[in-house]
PDB file of C-alpha atoms in Angstrom:
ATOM      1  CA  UNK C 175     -92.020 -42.804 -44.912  1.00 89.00           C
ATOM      2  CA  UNK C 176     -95.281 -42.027 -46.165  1.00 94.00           C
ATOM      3  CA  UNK C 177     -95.546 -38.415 -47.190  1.00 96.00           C
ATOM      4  CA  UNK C 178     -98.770 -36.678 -48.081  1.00 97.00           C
ATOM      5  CA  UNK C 179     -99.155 -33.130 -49.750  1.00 97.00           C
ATOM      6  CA  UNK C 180    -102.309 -31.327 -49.464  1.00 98.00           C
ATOM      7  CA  UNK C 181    -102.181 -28.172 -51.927  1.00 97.00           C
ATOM      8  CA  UNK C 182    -100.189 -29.084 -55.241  1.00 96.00           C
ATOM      9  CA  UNK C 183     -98.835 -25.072 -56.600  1.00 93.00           C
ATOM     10  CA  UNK C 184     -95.414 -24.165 -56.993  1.00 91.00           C
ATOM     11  CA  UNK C 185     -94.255 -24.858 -53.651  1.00 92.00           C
ATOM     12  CA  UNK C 186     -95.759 -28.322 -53.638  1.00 95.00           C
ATOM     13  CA  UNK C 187     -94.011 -28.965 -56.654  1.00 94.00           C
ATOM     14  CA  UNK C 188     -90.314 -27.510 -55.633  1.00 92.00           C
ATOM     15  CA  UNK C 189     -90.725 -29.736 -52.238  1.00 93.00           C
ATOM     16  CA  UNK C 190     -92.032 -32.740 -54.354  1.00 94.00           C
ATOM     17  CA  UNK C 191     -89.203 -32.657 -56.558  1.00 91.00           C
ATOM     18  CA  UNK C 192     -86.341 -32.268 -54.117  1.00 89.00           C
ATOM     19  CA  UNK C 193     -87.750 -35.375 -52.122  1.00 89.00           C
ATOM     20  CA  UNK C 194     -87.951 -37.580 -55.381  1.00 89.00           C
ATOM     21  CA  UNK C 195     -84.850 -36.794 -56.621  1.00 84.00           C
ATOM     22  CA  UNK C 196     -82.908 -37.364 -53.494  1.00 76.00           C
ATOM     23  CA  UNK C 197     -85.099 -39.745 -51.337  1.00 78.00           C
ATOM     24  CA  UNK C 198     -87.158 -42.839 -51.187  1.00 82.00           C
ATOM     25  CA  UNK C 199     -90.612 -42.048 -50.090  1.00 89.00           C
ATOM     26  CA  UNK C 200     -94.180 -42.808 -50.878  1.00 92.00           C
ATOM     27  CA  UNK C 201     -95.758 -39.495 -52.088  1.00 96.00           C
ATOM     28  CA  UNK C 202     -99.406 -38.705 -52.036  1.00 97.00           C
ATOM     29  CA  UNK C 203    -101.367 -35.620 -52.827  1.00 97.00           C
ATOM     30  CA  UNK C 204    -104.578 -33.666 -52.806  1.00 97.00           C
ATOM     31  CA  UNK C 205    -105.996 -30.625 -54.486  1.00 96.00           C
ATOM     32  CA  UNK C 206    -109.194 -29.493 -54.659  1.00 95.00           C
ATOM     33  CA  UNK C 207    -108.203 -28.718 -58.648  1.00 95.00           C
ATOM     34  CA  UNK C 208    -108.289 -32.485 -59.721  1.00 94.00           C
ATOM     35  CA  UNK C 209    -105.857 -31.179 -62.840  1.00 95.00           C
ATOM     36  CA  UNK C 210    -103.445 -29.522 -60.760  1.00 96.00           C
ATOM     37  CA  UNK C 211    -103.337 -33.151 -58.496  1.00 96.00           C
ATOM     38  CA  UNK C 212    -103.171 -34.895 -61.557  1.00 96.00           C
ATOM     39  CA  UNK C 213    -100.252 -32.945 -63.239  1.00 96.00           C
ATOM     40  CA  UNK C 214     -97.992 -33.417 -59.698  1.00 96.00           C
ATOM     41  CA  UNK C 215     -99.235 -37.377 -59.155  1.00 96.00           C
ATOM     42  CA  UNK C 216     -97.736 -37.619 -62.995  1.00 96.00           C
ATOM     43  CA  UNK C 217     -94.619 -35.547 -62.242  1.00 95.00           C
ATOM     44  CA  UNK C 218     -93.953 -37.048 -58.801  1.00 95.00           C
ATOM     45  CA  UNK C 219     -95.240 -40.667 -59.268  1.00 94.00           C
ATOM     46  CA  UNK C 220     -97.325 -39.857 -55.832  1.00 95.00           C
ATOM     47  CA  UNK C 221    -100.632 -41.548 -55.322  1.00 96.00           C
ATOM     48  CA  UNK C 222    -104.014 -38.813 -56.100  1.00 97.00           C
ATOM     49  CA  UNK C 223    -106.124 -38.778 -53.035  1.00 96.00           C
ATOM     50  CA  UNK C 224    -109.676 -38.054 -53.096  1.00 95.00           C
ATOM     51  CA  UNK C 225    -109.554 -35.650 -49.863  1.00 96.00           C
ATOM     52  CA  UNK C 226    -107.674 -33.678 -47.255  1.00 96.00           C
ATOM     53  CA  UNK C 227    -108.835 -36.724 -44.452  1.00 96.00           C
ATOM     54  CA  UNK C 228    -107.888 -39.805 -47.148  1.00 97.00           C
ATOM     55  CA  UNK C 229    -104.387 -37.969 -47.246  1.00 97.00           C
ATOM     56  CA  UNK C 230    -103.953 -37.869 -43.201  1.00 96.00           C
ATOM     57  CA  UNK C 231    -105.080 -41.081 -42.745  1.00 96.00           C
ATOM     58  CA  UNK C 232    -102.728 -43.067 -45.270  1.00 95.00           C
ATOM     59  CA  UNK C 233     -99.543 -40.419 -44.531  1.00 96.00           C
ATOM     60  CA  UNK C 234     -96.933 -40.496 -41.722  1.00 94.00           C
ATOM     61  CA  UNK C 235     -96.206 -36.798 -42.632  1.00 96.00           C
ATOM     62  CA  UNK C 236     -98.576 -34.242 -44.150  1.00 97.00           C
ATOM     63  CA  UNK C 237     -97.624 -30.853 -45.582  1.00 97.00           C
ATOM     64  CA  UNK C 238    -100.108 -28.318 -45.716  1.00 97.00           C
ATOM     65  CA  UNK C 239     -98.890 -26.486 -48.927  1.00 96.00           C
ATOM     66  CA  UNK C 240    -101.614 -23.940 -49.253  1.00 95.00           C
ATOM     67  CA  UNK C 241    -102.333 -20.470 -49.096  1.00 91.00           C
ATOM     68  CA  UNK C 242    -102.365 -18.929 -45.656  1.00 90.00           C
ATOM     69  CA  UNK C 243    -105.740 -17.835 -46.271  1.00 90.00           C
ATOM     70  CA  UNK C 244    -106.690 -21.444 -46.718  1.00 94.00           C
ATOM     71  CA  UNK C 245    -104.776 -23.290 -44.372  1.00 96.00           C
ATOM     72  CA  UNK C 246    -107.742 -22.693 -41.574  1.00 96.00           C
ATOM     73  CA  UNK C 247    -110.053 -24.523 -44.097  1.00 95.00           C
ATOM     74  CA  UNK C 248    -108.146 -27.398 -44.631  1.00 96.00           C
ATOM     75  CA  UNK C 249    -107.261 -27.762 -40.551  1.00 97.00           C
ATOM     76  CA  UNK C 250    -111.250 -27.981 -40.249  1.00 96.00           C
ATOM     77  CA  UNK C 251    -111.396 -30.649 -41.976  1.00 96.00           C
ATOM     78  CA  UNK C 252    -108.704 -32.763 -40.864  1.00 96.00           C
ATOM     79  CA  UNK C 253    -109.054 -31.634 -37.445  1.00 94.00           C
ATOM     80  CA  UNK C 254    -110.758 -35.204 -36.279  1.00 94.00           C
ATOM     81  CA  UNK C 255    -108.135 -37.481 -37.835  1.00 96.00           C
ATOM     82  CA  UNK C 256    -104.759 -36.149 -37.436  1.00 95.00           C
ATOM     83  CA  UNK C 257    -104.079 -38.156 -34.040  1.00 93.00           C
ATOM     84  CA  UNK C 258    -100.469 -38.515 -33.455  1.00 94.00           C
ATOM     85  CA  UNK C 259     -99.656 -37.921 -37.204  1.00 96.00           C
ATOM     86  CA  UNK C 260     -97.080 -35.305 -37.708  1.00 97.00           C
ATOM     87  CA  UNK C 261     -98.574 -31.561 -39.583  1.00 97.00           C
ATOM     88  CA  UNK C 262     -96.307 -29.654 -41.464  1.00 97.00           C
ATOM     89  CA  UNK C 263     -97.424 -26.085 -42.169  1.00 96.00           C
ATOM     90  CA  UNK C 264     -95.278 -23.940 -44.841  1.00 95.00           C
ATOM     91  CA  UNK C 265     -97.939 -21.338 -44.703  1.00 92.00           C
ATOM     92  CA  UNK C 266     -96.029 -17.668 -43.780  1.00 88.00           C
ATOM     93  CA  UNK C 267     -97.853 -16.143 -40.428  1.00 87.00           C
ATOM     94  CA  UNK C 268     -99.319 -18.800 -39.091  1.00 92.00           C
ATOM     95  CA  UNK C 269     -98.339 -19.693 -36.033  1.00 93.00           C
ATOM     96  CA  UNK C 270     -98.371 -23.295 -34.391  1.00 95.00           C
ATOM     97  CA  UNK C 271    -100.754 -21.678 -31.471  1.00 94.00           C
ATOM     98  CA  UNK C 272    -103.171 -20.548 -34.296  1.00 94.00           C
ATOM     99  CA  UNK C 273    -103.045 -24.291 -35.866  1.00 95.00           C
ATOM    100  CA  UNK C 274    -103.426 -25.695 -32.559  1.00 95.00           C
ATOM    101  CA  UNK C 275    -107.049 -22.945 -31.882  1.00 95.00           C
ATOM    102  CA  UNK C 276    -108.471 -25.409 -34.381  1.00 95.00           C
ATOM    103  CA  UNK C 277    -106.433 -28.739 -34.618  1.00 95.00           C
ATOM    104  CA  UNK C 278    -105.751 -29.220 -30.884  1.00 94.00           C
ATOM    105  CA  UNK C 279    -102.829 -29.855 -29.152  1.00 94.00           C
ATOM    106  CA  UNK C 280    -101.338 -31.397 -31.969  1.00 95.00           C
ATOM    107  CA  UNK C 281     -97.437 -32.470 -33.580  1.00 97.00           C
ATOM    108  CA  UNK C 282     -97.374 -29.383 -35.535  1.00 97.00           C
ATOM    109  CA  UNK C 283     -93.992 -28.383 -37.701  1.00 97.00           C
ATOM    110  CA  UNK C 284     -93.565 -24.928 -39.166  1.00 96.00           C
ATOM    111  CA  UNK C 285     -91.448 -24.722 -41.956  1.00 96.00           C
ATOM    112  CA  UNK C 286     -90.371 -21.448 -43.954  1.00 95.00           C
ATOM    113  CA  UNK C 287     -89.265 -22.577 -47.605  1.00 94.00           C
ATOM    114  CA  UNK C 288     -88.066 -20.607 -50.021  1.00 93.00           C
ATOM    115  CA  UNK C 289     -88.044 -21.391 -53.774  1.00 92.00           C
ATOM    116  CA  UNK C 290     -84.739 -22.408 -54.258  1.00 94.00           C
ATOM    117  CA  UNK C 291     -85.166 -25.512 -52.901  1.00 93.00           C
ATOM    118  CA  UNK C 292     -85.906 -26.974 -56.096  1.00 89.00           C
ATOM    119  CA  UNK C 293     -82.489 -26.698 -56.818  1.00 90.00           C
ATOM    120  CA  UNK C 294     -81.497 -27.651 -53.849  1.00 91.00           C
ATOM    121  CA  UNK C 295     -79.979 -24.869 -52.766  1.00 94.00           C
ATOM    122  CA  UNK C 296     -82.970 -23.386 -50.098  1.00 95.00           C
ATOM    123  CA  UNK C 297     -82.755 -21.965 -46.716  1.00 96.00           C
ATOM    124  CA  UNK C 298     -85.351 -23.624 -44.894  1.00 97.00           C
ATOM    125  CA  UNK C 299     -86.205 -22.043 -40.790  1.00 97.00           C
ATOM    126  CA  UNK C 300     -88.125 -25.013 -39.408  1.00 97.00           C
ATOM    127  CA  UNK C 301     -89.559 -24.966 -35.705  1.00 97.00           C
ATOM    128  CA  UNK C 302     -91.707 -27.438 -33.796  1.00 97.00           C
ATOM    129  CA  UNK C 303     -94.518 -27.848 -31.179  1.00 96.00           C
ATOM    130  CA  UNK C 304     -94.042 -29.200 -27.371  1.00 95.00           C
ATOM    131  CA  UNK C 305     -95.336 -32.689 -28.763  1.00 95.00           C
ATOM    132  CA  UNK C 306     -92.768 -33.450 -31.398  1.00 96.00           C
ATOM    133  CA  UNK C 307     -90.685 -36.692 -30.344  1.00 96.00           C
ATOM    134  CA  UNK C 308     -86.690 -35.541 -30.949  1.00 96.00           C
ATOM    135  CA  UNK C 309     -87.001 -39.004 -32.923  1.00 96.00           C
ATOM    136  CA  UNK C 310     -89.854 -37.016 -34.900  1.00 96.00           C
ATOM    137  CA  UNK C 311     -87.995 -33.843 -34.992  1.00 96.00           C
ATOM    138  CA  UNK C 312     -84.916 -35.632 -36.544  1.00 95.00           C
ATOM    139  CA  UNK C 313     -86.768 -37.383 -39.317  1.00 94.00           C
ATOM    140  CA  UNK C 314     -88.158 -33.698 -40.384  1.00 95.00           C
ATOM    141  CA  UNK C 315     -85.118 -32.249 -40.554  1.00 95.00           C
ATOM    142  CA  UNK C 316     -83.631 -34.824 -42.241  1.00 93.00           C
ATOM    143  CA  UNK C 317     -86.599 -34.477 -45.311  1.00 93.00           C
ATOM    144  CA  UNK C 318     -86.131 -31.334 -45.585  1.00 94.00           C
ATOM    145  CA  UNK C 319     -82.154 -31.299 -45.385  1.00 93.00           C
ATOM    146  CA  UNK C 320     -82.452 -32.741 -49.351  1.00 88.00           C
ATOM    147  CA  UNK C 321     -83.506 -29.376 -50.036  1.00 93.00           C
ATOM    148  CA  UNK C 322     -80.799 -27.172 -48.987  1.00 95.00           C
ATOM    149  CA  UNK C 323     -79.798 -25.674 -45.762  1.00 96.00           C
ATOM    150  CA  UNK C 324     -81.993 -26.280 -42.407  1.00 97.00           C
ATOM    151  CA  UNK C 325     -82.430 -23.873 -39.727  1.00 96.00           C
ATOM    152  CA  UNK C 326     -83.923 -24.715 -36.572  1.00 96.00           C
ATOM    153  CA  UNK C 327     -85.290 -22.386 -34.765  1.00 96.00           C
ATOM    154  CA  UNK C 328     -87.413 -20.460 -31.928  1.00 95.00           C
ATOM    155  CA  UNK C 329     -90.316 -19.743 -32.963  1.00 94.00           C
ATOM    156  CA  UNK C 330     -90.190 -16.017 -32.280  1.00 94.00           C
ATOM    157  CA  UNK C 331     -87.590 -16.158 -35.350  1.00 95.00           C
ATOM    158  CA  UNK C 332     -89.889 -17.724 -37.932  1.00 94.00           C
ATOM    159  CA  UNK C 333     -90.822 -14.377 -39.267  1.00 93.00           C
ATOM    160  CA  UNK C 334     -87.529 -12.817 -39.488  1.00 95.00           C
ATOM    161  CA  UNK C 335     -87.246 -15.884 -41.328  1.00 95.00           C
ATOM    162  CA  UNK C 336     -89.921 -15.309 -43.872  1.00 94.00           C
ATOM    163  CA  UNK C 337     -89.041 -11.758 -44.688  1.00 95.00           C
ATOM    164  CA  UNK C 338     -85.193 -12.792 -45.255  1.00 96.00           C
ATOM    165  CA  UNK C 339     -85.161 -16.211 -46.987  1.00 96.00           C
ATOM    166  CA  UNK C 340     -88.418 -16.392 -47.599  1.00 93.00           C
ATOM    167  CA  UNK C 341     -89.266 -13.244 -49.671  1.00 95.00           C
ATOM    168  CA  UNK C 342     -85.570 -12.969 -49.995  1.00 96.00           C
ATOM    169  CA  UNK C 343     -84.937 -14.754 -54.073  1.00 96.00           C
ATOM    170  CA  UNK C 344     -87.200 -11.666 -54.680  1.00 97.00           C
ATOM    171  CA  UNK C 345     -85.530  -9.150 -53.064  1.00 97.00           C
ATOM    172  CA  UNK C 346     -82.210 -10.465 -54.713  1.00 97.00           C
ATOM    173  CA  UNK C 347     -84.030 -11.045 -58.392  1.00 97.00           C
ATOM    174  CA  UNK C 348     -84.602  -7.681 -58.053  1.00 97.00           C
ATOM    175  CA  UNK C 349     -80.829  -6.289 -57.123  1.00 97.00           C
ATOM    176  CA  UNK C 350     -80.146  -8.364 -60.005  1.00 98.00           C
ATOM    177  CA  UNK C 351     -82.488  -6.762 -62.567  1.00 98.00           C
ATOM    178  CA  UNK C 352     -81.390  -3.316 -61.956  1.00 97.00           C
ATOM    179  CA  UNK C 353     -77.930  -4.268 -62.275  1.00 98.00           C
ATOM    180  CA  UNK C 354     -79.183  -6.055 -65.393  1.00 98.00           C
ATOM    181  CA  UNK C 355     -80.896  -2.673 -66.664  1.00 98.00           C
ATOM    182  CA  UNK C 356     -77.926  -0.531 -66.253  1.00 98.00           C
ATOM    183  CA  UNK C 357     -75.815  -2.972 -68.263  1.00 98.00           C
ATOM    184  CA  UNK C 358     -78.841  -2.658 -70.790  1.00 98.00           C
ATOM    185  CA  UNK C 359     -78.511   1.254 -70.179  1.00 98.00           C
ATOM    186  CA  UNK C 360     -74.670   0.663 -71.267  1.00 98.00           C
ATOM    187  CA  UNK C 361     -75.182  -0.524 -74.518  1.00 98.00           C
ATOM    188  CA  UNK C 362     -75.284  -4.239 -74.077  1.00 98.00           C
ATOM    189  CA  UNK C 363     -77.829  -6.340 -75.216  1.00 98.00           C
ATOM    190  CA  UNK C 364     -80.629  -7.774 -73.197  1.00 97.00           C
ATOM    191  CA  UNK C 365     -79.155 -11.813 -73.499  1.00 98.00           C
ATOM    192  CA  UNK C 366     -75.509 -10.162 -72.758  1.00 98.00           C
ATOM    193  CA  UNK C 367     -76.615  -8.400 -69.731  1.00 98.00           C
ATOM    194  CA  UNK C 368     -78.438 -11.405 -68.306  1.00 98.00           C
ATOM    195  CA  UNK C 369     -75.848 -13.664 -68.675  1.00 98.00           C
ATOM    196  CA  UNK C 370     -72.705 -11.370 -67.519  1.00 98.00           C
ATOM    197  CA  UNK C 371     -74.963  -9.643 -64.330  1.00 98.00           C
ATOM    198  CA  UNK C 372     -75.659 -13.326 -63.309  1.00 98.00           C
ATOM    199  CA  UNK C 373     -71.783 -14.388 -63.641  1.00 98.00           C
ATOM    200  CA  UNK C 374     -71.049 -11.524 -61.879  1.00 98.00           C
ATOM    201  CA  UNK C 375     -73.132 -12.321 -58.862  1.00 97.00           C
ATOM    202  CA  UNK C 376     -72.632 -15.840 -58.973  1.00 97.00           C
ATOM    203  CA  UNK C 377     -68.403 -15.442 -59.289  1.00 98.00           C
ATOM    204  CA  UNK C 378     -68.268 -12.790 -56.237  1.00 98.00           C
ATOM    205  CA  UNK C 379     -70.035 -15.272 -53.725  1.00 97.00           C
ATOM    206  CA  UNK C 380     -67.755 -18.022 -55.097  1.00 97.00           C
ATOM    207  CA  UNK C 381     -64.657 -16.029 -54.248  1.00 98.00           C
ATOM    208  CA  UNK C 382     -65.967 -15.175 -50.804  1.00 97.00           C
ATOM    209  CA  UNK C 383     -67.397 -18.526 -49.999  1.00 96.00           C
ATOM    210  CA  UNK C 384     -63.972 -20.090 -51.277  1.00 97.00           C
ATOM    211  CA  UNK C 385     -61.444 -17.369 -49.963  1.00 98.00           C
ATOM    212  CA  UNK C 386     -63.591 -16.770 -46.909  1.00 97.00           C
ATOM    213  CA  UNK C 387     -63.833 -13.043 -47.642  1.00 98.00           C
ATOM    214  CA  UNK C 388     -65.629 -10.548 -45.806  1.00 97.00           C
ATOM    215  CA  UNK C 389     -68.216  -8.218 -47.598  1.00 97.00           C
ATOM    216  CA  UNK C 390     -65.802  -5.417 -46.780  1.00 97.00           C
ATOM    217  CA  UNK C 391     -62.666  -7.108 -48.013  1.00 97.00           C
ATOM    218  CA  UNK C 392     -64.448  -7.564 -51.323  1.00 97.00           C
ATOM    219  CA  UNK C 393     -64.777  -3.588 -50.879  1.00 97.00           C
ATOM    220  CA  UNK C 394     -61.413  -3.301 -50.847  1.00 97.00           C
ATOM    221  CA  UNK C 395     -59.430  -5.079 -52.905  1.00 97.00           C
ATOM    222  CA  UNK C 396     -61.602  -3.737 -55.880  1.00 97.00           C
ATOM    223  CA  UNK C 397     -61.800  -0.185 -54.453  1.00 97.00           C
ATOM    224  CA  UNK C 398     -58.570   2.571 -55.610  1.00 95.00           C
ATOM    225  CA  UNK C 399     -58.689   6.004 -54.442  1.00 95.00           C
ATOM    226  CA  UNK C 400     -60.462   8.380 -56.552  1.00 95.00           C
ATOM    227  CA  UNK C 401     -61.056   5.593 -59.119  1.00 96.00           C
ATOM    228  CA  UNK C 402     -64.592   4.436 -61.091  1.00 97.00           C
ATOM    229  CA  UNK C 403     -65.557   1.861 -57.457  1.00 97.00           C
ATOM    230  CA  UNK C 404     -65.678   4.615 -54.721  1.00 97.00           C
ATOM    231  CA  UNK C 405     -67.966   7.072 -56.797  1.00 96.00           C
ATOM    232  CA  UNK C 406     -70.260   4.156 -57.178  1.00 97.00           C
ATOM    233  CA  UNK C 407     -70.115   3.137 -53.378  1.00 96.00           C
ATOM    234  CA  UNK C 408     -70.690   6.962 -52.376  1.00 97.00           C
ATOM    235  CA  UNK C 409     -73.516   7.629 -55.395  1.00 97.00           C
ATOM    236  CA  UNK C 410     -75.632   4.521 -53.619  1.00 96.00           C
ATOM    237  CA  UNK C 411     -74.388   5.661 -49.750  1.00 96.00           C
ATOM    238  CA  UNK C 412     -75.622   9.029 -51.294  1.00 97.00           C
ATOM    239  CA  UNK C 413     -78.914   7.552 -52.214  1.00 96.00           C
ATOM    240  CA  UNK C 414     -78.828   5.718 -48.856  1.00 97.00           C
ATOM    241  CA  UNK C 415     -79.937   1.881 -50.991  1.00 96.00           C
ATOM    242  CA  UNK C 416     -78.527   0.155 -47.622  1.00 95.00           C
ATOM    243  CA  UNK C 417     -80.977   1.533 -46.031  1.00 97.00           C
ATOM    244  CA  UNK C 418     -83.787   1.124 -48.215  1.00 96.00           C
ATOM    245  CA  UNK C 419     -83.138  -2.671 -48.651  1.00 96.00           C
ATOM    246  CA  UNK C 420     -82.816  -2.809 -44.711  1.00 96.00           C
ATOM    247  CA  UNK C 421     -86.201  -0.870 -44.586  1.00 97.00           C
ATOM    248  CA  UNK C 422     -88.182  -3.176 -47.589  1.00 97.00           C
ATOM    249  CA  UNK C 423     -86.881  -6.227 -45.219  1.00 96.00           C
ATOM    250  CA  UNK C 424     -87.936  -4.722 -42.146  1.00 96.00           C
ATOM    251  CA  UNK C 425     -91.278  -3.927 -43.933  1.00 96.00           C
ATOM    252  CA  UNK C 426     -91.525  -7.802 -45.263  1.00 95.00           C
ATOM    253  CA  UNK C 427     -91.177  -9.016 -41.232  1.00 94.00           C
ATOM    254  CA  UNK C 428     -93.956  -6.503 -40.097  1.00 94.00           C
ATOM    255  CA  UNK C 429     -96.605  -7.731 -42.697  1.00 92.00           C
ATOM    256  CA  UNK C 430     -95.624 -10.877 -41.708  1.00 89.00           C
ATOM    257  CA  UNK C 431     -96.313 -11.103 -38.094  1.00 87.00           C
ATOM    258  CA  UNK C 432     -99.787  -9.251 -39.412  1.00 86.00           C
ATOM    259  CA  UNK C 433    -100.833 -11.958 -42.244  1.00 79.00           C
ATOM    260  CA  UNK C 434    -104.193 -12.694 -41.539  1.00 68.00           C
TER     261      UNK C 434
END
């Protein structure tokens, strides 16, 4: 297939890379900063473009990998030449009815990546508009299968979506640097703590994943009455930190059904 790329930041680039490293396409991209297009056409061998409309009309597929607050801009543009090509849109908030206000009734694909896809280890909520052939449908989720796991969905989920797996490697980088500061706090050195907070995380969804463990067995078999465990588990139920990290998600799925 013939895949184009308009927008060429760090998304771009994680999507780029999982396709060339487990597929054969044609790549071709666009940016409106000729160095950033230049930098991903060297990375990704794909073919620079000299416009959003050159890269519609020489592409079977064409992710829009821009900011929401550009995606309207670029839809403008290409609004006259799509046809029956397929538009992917990885912008968070934007819903396929808003693409079709300027686009038409269109094949429009929403996809919610999240940045571990360039290891290959994403969760990626994908949903489609009335006009997508199942054909059509299949070959999407089959791209984007190379880049972890696929979940097709409603589009009423897409931003539950975006506020778990999207926004979620920060919400978990973050669990991960306080555990790395009280390790720090501990007397360990910075390089120490890194390395040992990131086993630890790593090693407990092994053995859960592996021994199909529940979060609660996990609980227990670490867990001895009146020892060091349950006065951690009651100092954070005291602090009620389930709760905030339901509330920041919650938070992350209201802005964004509000994004622009």
């Amino acid at each position: 297939m013939k895949i184009g790329i308009i927008g060429c930041g760090n998304m771009a680039n994680s999507i780029a890379y999982s396709i060339t490293k487990t597929q054969k396409h044609q790549l071709f991209c666009y940016d409106v900063d000729e160095t950033k297009a230049d930098k991903f056409s060297e990375l990704y061998g794909a073919t620079k473009l000299m416009s959003e409309n050159e890269v519609v009309l020489n592409c079977d597929i064409i992710i829009i990998a821009v900011k929401p607050k550009d995606i309207f801009n670029v839809l403008r543009k290409i609004k006259d030449v799509v046809g029956d090509k397929i538009i992917v849109s990885i912008a968070a908030g934007i819903s396929v009815e808003r693409i079709k206000d300027v686009v038409g009734n269109k094949k429009i694909v929403r996809v919610m990546p999240n940045i571990n896809i360039n290891v290959e280890e994403g969760i990626l909520g994908v949903c489609f508009s009335e006009s997508v052939l199942q054909e059509e449908k299949d070959k999407v989720t089959e791209l984007f299968k190379s880049m972890g796991a696929v979940i097709v969905v409603d589009e009423k989920f897409m931003d539950a979506i975006t506020a778990l797996f999207g926004s979620g490697p920060a919400f978990v980088a973050h669990f991960v640097e306080s555990y790395i500061d009280a390790t720090v706090k501990l007397g360990f050195s910075k390089q120490e703590s890194y390395d040992l907070v990131l086993k630890l995380f790593y090693g407990t969804i092994v053995n859960m994943k592996n021994n199909m463990l529940t979060t609660h067995q996990i609980k227990d078999m670490v867990t001895s009455p009146g020892g060091t465990t349950i006065e951690g588990l009651i100092e954070f139920e005291r602090k009620a930190l389930k709760g905030a990290i339901i509330d920041g998600i919650i938070k992350a799925y209201e802005r964004s059904k509000s994004i622009l």
